[in-house]
C-alpha atoms as a printed R data frame, in Angstrom:
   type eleno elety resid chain resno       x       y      z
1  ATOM     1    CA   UNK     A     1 110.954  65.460 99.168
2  ATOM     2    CA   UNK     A     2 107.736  63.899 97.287
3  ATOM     3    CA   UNK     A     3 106.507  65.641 94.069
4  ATOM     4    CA   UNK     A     4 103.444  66.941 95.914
5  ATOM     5    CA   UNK     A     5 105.452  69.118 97.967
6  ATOM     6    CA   UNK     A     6 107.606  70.449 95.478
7  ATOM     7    CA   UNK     A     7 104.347  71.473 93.208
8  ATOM     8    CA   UNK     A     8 102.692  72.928 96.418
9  ATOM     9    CA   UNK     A     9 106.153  75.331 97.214
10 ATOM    10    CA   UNK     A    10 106.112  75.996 93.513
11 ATOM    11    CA   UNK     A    11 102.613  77.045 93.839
12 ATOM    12    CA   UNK     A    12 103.011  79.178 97.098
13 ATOM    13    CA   UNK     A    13 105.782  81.129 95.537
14 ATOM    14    CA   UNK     A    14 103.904  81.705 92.008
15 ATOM    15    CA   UNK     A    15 100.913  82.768 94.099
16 ATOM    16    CA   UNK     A    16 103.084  85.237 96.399
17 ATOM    17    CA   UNK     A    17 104.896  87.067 93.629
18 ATOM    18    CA   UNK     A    18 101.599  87.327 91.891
19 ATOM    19    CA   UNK     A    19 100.306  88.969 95.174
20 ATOM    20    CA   UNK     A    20 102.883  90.924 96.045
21 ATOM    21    CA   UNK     A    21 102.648  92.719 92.451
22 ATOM    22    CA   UNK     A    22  99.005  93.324 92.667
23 ATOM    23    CA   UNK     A    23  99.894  94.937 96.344
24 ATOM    24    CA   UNK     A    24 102.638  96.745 94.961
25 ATOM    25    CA   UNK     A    25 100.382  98.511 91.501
26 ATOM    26    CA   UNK     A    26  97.886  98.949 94.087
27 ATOM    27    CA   UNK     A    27 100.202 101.460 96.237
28 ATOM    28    CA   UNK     A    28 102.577 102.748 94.381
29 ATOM    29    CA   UNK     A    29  99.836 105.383 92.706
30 ATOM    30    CA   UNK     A    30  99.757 106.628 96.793
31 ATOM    31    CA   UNK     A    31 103.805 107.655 96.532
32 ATOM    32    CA   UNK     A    32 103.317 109.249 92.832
33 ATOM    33    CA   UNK     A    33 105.048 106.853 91.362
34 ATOM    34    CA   UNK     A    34 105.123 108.419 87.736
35 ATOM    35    CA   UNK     A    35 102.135 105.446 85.504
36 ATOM    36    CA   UNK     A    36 105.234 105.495 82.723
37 ATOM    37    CA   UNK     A    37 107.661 104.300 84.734
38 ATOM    38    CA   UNK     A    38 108.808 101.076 84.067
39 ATOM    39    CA   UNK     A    39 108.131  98.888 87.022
40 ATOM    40    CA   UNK     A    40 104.849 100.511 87.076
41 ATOM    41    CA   UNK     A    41 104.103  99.648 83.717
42 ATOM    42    CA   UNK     A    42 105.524  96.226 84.206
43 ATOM    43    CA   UNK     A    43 103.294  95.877 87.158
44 ATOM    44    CA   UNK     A    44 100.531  96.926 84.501
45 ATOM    45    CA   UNK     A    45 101.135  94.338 82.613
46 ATOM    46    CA   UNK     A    46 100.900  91.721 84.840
47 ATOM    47    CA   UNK     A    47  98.294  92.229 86.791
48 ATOM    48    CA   UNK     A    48  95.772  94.186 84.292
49 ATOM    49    CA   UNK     A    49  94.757  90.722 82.861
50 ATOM    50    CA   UNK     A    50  92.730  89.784 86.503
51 ATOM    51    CA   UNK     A    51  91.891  93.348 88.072
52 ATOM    52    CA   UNK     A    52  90.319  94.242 84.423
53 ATOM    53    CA   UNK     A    53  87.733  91.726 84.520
54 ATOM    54    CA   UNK     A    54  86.595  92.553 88.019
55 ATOM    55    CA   UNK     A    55  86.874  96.332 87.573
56 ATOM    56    CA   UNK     A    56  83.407  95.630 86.006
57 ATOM    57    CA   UNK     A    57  82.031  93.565 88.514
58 ATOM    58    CA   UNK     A    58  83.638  95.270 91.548
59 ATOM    59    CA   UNK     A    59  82.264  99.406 91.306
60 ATOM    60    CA   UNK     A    60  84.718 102.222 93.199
61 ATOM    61    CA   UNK     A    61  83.224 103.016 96.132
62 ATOM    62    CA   UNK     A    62  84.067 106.624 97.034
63 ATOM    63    CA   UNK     A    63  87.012 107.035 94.369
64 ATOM    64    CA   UNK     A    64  88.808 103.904 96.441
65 ATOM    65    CA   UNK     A    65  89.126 100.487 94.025
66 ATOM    66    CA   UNK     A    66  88.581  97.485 96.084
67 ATOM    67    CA   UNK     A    67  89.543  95.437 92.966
68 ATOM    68    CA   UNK     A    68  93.066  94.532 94.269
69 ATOM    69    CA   UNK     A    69  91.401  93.214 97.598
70 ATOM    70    CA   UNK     A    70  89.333  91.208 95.885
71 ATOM    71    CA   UNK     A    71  91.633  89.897 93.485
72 ATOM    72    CA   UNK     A    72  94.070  88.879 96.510
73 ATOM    73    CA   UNK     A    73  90.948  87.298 98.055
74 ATOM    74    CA   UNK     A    74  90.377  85.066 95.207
75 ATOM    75    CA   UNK     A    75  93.596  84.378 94.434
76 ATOM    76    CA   UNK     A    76  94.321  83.108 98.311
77 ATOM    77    CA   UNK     A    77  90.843  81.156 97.721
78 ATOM    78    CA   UNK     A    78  92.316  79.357 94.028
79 ATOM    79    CA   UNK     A    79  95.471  78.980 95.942
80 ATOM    80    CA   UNK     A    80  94.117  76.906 98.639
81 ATOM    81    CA   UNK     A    81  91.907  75.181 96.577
82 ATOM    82    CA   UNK     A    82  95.035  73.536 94.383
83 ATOM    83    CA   UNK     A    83  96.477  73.344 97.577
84 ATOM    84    CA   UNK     A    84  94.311  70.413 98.102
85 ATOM    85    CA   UNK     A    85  93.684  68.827 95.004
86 ATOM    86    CA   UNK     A    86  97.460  68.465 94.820
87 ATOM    87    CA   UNK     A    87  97.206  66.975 97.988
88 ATOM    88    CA   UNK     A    88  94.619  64.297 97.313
89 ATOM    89    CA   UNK     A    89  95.709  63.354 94.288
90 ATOM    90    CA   UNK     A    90  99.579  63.079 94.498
């Protein structure tokens, strides 16, 4: 197996646990998961550092937070993106 394909499975997998917790902080909150508990705080944690930033560029729109949408959409976006450069230049 080259290098290039080891860095892009690498990637994928960083990229889907990274997902998976912003999908996961996003609906927990719906089954009253208790904010102190400590996945939900771990999910905090991880995730606050991207959704903050676009909290302030992305308004609620009628109470809902599209943040985590839009954070998944970029991230699939950044993800692709390496995708390729790894590509071309490995």
């Amino acid at each position: 197996m080259s290098m290039a394909v080891t860095l892009i499975r690498v990637l994928n997998a960083l990229f889907s646990v990274y997902s998976l917790a912003i999908v996961f902080r996003a609906l927990l909150p719906w089954l009253r998961i208790d904010p102190y508990h400590p996945v939900m705080r771990f999910l905090v944690q991880i995730t606050e550092p991207l959704l903050a930033p676009l909290r302030r560029l992305v308004p609620a729109v009628g109470g809902l937070d599209f943040t985590p949408m839009v954070a998944l959409i970029i991230l699939w976006a950044v993800e692709q993106f390496l995708r390729v450069l790894l590509t071309v230049l490995l």
